[in-house]
Coordinates of N, CA and C in Angstrom, one line a residue:
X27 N 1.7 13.6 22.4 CA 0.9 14.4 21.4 C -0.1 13.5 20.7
X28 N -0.9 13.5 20.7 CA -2.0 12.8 20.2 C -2.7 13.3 18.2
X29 N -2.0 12.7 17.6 CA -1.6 12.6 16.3 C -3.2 12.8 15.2
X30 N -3.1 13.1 14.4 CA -4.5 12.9 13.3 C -4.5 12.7 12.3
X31 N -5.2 12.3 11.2 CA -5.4 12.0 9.7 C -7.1 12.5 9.8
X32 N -6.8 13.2 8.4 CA -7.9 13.2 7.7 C -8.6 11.8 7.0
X33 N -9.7 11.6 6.9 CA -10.6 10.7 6.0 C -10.7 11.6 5.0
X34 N -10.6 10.4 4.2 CA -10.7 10.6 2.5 C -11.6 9.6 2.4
X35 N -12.8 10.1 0.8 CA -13.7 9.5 0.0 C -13.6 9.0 -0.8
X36 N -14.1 7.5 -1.4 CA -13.3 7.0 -2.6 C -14.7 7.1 -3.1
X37 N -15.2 6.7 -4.4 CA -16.2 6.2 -4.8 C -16.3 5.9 -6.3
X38 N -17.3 5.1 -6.9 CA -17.0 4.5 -8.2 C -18.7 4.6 -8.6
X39 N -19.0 4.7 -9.8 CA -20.3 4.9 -10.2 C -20.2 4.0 -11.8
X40 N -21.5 3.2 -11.1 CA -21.5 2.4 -12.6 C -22.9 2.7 -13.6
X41 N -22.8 2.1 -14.6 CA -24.1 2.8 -15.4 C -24.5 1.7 -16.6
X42 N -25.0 0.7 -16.2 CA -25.4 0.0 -17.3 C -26.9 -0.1 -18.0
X43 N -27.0 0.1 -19.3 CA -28.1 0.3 -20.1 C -29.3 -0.9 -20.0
X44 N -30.6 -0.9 -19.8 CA -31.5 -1.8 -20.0 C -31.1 -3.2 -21.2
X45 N -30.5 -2.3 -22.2 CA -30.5 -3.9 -23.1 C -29.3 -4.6 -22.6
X46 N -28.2 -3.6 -22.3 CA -26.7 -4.3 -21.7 C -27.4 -5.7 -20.7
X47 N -28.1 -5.4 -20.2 CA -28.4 -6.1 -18.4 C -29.3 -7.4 -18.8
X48 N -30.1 -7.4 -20.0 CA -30.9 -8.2 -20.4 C -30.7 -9.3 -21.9
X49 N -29.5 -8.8 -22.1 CA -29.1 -9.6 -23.4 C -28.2 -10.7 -22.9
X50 N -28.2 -11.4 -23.7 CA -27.5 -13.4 -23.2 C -25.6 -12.6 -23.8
X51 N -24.9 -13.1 -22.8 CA -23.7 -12.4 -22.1 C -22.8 -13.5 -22.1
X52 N -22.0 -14.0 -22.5 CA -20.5 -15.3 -22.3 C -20.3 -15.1 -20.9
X53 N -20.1 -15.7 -20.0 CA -19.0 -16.1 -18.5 C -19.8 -15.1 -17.9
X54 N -21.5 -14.4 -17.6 CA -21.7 -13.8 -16.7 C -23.1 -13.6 -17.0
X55 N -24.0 -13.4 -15.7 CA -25.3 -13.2 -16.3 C -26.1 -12.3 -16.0
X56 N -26.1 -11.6 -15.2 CA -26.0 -10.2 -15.2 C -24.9 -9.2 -15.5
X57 N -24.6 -8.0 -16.4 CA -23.8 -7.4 -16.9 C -23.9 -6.8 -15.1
X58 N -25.4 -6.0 -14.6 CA -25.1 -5.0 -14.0 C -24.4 -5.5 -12.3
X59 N -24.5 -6.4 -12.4 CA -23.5 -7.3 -11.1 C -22.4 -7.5 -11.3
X60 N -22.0 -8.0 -12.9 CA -20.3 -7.9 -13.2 C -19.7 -6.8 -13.3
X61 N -20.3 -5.2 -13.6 CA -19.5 -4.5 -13.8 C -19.8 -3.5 -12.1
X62 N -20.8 -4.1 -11.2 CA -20.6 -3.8 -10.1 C -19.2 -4.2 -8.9
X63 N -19.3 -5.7 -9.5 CA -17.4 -6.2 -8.4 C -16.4 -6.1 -9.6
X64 N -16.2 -5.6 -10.9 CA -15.0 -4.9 -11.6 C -15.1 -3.3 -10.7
X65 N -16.0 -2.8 -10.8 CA -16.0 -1.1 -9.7 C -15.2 -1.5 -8.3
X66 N -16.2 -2.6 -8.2 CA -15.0 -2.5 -6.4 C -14.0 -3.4 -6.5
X67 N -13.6 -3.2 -7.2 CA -11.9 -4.1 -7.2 C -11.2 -2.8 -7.8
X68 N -11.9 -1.7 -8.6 CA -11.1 -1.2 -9.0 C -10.7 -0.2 -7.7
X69 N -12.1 0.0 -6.7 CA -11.9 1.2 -5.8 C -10.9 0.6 -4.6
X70 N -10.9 -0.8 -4.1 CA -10.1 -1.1 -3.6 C -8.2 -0.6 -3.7
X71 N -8.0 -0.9 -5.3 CA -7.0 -0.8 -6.0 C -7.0 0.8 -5.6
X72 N -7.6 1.7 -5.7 CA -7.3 3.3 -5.7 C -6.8 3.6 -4.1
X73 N -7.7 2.7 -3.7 CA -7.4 3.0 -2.0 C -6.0 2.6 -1.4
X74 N -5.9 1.3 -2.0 CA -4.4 0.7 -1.6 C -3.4 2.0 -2.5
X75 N -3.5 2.6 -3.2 CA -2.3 3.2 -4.2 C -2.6 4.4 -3.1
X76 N -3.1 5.0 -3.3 CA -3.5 6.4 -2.1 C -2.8 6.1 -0.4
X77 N -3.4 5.1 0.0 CA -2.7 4.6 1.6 C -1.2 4.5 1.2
X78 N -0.4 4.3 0.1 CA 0.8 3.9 -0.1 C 1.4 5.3 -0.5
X79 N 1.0 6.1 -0.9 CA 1.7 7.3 -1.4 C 2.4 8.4 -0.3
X80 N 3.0 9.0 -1.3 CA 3.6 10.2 -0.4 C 3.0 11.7 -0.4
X81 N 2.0 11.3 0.2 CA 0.9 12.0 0.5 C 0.7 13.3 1.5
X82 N 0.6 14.4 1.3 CA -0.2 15.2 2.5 C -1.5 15.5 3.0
X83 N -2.0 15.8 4.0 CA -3.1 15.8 4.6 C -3.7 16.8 3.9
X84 N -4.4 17.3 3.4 CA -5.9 18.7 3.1 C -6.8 18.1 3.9
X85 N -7.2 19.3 5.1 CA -8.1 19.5 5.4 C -9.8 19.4 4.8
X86 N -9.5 19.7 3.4 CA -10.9 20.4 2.4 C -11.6 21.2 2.9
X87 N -12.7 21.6 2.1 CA -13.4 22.8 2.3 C -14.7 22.5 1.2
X88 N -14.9 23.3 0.8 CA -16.3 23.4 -0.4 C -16.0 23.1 -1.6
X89 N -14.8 23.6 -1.6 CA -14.5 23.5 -3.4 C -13.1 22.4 -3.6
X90 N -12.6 21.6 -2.2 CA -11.5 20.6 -1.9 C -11.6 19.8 -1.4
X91 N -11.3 18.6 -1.7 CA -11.8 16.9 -1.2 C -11.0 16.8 -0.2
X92 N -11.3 16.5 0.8 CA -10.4 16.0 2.2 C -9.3 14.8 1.8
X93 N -8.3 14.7 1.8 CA -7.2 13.5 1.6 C -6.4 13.3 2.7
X94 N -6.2 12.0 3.0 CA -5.5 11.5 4.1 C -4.0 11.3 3.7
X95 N -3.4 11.6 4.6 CA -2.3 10.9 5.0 C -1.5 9.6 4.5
X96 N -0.6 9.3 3.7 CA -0.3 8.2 3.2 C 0.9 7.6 4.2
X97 N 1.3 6.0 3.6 CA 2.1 5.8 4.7 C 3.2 6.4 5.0
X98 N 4.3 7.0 3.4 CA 5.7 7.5 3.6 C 5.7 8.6 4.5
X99 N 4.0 9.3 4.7 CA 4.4 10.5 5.5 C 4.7 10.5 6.7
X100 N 3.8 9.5 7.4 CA 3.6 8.9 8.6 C 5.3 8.5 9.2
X101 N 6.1 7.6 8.6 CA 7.1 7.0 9.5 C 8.4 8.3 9.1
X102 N 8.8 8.5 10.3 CA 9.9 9.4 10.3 C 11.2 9.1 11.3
X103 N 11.3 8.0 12.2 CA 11.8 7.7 13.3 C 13.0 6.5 13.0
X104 N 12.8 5.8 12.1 CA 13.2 4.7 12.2 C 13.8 4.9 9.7
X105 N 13.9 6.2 9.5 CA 14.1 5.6 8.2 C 15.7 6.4 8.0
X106 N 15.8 5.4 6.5 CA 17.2 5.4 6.1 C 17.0 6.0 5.2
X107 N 17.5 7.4 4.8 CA 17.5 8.6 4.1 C 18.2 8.4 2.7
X108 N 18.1 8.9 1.6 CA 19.0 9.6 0.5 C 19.4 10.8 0.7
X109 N 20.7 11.2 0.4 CA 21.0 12.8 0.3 C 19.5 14.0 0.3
X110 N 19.4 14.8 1.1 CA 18.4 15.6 1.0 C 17.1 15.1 1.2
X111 N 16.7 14.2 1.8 CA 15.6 13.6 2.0 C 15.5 14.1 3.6
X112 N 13.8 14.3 3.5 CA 13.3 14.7 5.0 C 12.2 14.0 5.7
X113 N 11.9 13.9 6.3 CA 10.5 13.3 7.1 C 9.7 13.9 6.9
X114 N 8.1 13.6 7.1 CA 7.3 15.2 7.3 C 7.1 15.0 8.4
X115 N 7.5 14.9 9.4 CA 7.3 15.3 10.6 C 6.4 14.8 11.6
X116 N 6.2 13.6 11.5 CA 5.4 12.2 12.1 C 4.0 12.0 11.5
X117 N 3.9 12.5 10.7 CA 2.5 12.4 10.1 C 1.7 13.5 10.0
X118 N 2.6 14.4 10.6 CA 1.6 15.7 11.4 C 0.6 16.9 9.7
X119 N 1.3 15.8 8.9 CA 0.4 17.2 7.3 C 1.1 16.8 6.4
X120 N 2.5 17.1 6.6 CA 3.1 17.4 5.1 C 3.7 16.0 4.9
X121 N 3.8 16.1 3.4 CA 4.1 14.8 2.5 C 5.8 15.2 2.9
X122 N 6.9 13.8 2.9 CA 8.1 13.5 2.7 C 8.8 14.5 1.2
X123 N 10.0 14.8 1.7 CA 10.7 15.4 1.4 C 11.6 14.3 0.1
X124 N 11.6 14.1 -1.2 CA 12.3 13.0 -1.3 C 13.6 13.7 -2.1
X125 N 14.8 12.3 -1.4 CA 15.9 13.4 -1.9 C 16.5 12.3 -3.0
X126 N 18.2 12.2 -3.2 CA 18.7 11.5 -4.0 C 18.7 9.7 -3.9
X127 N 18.4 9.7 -5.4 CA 18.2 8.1 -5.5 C 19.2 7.6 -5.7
X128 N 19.4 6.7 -4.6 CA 20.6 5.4 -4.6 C 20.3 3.8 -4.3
X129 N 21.3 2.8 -5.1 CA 21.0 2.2 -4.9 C 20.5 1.3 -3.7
X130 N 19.6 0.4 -3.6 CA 19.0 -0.5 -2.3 C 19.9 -1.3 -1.9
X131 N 20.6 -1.3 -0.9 CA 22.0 -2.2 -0.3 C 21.6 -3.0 1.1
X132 N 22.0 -4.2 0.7 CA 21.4 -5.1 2.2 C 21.7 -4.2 3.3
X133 N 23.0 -3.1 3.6 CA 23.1 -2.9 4.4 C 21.7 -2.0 5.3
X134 N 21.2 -1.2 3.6 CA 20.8 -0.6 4.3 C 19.3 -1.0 5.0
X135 N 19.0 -2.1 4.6 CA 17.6 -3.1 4.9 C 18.5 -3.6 6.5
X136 N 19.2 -4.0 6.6 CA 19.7 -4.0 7.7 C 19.7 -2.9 9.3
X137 N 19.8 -1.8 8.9 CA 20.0 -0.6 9.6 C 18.6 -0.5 10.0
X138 N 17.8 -0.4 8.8 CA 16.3 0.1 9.3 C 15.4 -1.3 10.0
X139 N 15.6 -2.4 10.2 CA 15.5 -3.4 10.9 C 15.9 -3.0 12.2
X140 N 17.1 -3.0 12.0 CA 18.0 -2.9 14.0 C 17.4 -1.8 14.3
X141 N 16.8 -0.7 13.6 CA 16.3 0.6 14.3 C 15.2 0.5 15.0
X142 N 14.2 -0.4 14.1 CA 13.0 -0.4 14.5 C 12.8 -1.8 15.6
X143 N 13.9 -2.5 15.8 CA 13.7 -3.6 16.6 C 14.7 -2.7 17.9
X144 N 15.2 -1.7 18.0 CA 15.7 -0.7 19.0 C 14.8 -0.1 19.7
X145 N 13.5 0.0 19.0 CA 12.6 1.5 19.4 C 11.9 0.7 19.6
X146 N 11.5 -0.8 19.9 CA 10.2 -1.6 20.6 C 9.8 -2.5 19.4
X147 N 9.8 -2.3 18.2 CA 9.1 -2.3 17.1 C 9.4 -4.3 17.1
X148 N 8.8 -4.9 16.2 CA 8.8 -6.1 15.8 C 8.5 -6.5 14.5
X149 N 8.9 -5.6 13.7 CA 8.4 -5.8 12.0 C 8.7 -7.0 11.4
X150 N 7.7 -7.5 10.9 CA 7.2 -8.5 10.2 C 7.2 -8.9 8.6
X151 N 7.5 -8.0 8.4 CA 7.5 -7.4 6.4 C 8.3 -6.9 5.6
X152 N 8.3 -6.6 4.9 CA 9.6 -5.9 4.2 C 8.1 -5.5 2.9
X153 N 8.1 -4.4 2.7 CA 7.0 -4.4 1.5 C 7.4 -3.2 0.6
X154 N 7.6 -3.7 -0.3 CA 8.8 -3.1 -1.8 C 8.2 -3.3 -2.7
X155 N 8.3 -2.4 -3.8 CA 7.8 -2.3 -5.0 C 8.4 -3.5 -6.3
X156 N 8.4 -3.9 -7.3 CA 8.4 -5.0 -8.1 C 10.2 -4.7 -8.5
X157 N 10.8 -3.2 -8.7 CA 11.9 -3.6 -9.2 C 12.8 -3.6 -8.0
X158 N 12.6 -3.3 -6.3 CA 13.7 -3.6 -5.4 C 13.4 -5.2 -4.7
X159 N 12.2 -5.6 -5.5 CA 11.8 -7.1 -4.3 C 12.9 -7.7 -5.9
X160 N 13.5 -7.7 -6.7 CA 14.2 -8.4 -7.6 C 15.9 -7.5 -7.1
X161 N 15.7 -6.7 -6.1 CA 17.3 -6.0 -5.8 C 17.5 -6.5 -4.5
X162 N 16.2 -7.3 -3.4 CA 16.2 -8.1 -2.6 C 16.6 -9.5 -2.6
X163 N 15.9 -9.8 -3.9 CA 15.7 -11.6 -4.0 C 17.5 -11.4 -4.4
X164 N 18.7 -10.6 -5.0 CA 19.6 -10.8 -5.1 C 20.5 -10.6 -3.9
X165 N 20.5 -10.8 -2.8 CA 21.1 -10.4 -1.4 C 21.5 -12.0 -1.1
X166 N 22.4 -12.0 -0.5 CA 23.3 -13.3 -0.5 C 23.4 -13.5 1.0
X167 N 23.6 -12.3 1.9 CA 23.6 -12.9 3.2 C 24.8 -13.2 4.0
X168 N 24.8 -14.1 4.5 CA 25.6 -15.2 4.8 C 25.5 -16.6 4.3
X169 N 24.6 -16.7 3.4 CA 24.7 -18.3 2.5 C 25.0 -17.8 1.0
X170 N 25.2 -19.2 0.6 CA 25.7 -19.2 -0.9 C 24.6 -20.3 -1.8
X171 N 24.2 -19.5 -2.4 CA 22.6 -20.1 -3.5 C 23.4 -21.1 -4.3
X172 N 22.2 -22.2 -3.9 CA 22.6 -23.8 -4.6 C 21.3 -24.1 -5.4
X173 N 21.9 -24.8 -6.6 CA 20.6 -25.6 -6.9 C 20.5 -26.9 -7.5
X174 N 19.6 -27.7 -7.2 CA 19.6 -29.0 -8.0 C 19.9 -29.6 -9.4
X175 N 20.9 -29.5 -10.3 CA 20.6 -29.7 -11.7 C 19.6 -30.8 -12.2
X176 N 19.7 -32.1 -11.4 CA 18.4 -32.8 -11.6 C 17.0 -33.0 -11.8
X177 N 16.6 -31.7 -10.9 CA 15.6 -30.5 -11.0 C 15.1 -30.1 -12.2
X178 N 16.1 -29.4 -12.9 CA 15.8 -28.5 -13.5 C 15.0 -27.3 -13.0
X179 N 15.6 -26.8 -11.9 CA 14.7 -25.7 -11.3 C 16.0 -24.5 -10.3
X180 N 16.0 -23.7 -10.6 CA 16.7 -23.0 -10.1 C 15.5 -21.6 -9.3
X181 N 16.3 -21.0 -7.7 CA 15.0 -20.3 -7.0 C 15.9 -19.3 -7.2
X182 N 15.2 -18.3 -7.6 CA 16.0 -16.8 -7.8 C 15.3 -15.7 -6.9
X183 N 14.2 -16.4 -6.0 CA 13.7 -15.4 -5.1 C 14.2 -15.6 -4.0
X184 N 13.9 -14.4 -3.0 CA 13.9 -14.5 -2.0 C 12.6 -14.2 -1.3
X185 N 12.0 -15.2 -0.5 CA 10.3 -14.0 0.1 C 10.1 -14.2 2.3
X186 N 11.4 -14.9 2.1 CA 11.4 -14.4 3.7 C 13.1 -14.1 4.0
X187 N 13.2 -13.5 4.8 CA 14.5 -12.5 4.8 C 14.9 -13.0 6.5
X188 N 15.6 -13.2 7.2 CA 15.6 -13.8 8.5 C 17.1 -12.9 8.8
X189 N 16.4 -12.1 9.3 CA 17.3 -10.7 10.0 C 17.8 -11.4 11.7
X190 N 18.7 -10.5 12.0 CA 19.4 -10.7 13.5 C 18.0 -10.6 14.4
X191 N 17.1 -10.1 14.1 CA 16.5 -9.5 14.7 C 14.8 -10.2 14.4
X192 N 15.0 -11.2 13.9 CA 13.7 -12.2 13.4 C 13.7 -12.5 11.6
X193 N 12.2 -13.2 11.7 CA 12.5 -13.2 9.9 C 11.5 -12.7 9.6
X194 N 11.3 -12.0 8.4 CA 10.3 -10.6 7.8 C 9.9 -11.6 6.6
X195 N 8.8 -11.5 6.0 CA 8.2 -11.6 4.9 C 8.6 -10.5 3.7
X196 N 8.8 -11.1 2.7 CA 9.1 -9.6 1.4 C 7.9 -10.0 0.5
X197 N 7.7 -8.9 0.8 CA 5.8 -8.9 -0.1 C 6.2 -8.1 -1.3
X198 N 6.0 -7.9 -2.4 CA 6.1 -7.0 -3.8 C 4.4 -6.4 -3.4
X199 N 4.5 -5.3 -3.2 CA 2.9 -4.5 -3.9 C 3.4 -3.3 -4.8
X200 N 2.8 -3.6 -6.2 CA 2.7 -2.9 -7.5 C 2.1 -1.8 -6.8
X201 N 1.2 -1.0 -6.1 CA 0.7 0.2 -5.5 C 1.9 1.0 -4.7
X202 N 2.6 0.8 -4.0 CA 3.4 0.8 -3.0 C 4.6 1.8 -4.8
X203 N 4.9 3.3 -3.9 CA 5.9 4.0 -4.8 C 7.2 3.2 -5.0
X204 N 7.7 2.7 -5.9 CA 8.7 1.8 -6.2 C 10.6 2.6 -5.3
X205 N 10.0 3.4 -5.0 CA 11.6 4.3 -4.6 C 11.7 4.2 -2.7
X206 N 10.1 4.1 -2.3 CA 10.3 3.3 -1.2 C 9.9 1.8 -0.8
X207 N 11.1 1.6 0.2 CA 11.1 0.3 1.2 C 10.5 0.1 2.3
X208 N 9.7 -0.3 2.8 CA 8.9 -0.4 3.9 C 9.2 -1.6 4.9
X209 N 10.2 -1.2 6.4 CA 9.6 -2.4 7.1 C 8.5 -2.4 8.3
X210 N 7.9 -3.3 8.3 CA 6.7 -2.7 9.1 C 5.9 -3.8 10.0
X211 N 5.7 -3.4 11.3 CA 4.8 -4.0 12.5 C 3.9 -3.8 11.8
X212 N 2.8 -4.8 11.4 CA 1.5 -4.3 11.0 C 0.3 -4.5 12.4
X213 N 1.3 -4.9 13.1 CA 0.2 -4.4 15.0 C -0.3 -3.1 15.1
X214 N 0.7 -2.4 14.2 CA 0.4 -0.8 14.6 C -0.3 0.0 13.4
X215 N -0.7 -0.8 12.6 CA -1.3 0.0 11.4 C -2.8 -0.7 11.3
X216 N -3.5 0.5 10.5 CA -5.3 0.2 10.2 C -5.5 1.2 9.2
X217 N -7.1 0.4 8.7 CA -6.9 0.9 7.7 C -8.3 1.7 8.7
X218 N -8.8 2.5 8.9 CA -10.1 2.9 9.9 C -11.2 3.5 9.0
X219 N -12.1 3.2 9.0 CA -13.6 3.3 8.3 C -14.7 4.4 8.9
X220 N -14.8 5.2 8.5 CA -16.0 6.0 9.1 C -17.3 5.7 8.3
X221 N -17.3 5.0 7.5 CA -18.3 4.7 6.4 C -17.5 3.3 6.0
X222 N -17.9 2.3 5.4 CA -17.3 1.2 5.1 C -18.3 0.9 3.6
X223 N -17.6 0.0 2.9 CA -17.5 -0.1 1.7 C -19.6 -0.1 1.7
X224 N -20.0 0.8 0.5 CA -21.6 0.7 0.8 C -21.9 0.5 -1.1
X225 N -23.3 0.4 -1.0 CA -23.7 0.1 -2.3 C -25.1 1.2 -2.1
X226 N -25.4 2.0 -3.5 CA -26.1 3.5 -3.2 C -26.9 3.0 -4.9
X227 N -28.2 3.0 -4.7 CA -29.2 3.1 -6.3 C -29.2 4.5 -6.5
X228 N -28.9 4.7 -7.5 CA -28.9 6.3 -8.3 C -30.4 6.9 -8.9
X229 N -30.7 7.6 -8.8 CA -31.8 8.1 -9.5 C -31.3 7.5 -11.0
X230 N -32.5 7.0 -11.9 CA -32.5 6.6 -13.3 C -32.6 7.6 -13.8
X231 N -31.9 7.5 -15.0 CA -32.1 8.4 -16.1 C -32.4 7.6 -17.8
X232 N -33.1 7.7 -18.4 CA -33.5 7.2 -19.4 C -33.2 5.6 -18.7
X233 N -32.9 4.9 -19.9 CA -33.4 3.2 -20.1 C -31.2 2.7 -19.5
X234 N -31.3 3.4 -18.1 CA -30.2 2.7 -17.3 C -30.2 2.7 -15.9
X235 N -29.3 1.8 -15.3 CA -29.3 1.4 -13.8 C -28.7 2.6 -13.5
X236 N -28.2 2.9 -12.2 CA -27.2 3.4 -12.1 C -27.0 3.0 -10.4
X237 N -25.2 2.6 -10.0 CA -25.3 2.4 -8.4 C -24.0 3.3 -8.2
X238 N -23.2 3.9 -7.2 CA -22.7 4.2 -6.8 C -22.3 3.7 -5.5
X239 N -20.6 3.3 -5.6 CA -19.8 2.4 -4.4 C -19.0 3.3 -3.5
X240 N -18.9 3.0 -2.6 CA -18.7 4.6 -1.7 C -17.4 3.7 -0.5
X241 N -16.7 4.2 -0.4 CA -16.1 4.4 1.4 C -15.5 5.2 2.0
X242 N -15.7 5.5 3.1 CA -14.4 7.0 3.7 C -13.7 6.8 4.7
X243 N -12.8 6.2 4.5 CA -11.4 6.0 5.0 C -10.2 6.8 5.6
X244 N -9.8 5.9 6.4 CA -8.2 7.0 6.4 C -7.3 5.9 7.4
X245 N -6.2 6.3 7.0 CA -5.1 5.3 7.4 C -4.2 5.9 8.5
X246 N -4.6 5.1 9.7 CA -4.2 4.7 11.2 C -3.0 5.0 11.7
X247 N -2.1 5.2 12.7 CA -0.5 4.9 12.9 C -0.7 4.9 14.2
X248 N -1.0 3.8 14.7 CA -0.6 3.6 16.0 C 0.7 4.1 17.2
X249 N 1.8 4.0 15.7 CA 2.9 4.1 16.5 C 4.0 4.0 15.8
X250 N 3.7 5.1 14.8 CA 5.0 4.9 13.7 C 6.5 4.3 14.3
X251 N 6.9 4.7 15.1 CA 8.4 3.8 15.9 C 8.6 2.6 15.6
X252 N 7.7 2.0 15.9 CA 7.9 0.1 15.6 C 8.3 -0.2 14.2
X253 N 8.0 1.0 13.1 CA 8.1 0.5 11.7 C 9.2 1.7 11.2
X254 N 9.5 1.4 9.9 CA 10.5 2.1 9.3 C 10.5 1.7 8.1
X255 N 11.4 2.2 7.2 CA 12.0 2.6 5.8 C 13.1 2.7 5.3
X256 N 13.3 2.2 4.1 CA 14.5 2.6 3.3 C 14.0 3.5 2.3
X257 N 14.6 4.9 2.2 CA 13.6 5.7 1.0 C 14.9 6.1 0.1
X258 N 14.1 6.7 -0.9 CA 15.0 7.1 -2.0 C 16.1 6.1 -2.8
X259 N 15.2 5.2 -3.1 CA 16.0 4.0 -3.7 C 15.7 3.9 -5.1
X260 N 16.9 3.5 -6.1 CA 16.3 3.8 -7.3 C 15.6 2.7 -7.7
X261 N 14.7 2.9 -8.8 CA 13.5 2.2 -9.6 C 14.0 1.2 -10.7
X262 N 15.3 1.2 -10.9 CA 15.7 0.5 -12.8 C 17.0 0.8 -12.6

């Protein structure tokens, strides 16, 4: 079955006044170029939080913005459930079902590894939100954490995880929903561009610039199988 995502539009519009752009400025010398890459760092930032959500597809229409597909919807094959928790059904529309939150247990980072290293997959990552990459870095393993008192430095992290099955990177992204766990082939993911990041001059209005930052995107799945999840994990 030959799978789809909608493209979605991001865009940012800036507006800075004739005297803003021409008055002497600390650490910058054009206002209207500084508050041009603060816009696209911020639209980047929207775009990463959107591709991470638990998202459904709209089609749109006239009076409805098209939105794409986020990742939790996409993987359904390879994830480790809470009570009442559902798939949407390989990506095919609907957003995940999310059920009861429990705690994140090595075991269960375990399971969705061996799943996805069962189904072809070769994941590379572990990508978790800020309060389970601190419920990871506490996983013991098979070793027992030493440290140098001479030092004075004690490592309380963990940022590569070395599974039966290879060793993953554990990335923290603050965008990424904090209740899911992501392990992930990133061979099989894109971010795909129908339009790519553009820069647009606005008609003026009185004594200002105006540009508008545009891209329309939508996020890829190669082959949801290779990757997987731990969902419904608690936050605190």
């Amino acid at each position: 079955t030959r799978l789809g995502n909608y493209l979605q539009i991001a865009d940012k519009t800036v507006v800075v006044s004739g005297t803003q752009d021409v008055v002497n400025k600390a650490g910058r010398k054009s206002e209207l170029a500084y508050q041009i890459a603060k816009k696209g760092k911020e639209l980047k930032r929207d775009m990463e939080s959107q591709l991470c959500s638990n998202n459904a597809q709209v089609a749109g229409n006239s009076t409805t913005a098209r939105e794409s597909t986020g990742l939790p919807s996409w993987i359904a094959t390879n994830d480790v459930l809470g009570t009442g928790s559902a798939a949407s059904g390989n990506g095919t529309g609907g957003a995940r079902t999310d059920g009861t939150q429990r705690a994140l247990l090595e075991s269960h980072l375990k399971t969705a590894i061996q799943n996805c290293w069962t189904q072809g997959g070769n994941p590379k990552m572990v990508m978790v939100g800020p309060f389970n990459k601190t419920v990871i870095s506490g996983f013991t393993g098979n070793s027992t954490r030493m440290d140098k008192g001479e030092d004075k430095k004690l490592v309380a992290a963990i940022d590569i995880y070395e599974s039966d099955f290879g060793a993953l990177n554990i990335v923290p992204n603050r965008f990424s929903r904090e209740r899911d766990v992501f392990v992930l082939d990133s061979e099989f993911w894109e971010v795909a561009y129908l339009r790519p990041f553009q820069q647009f001059e606005l008609s003026k209005t009185g004594d200002a610039e105006k540009r508008q930052m545009i891209a329309e995107y939508t996020l890829v799945a190669r082959q949801e199988a290779a990757s997987g999840m731990v969902a419904d994990c608690t936050t605190s």
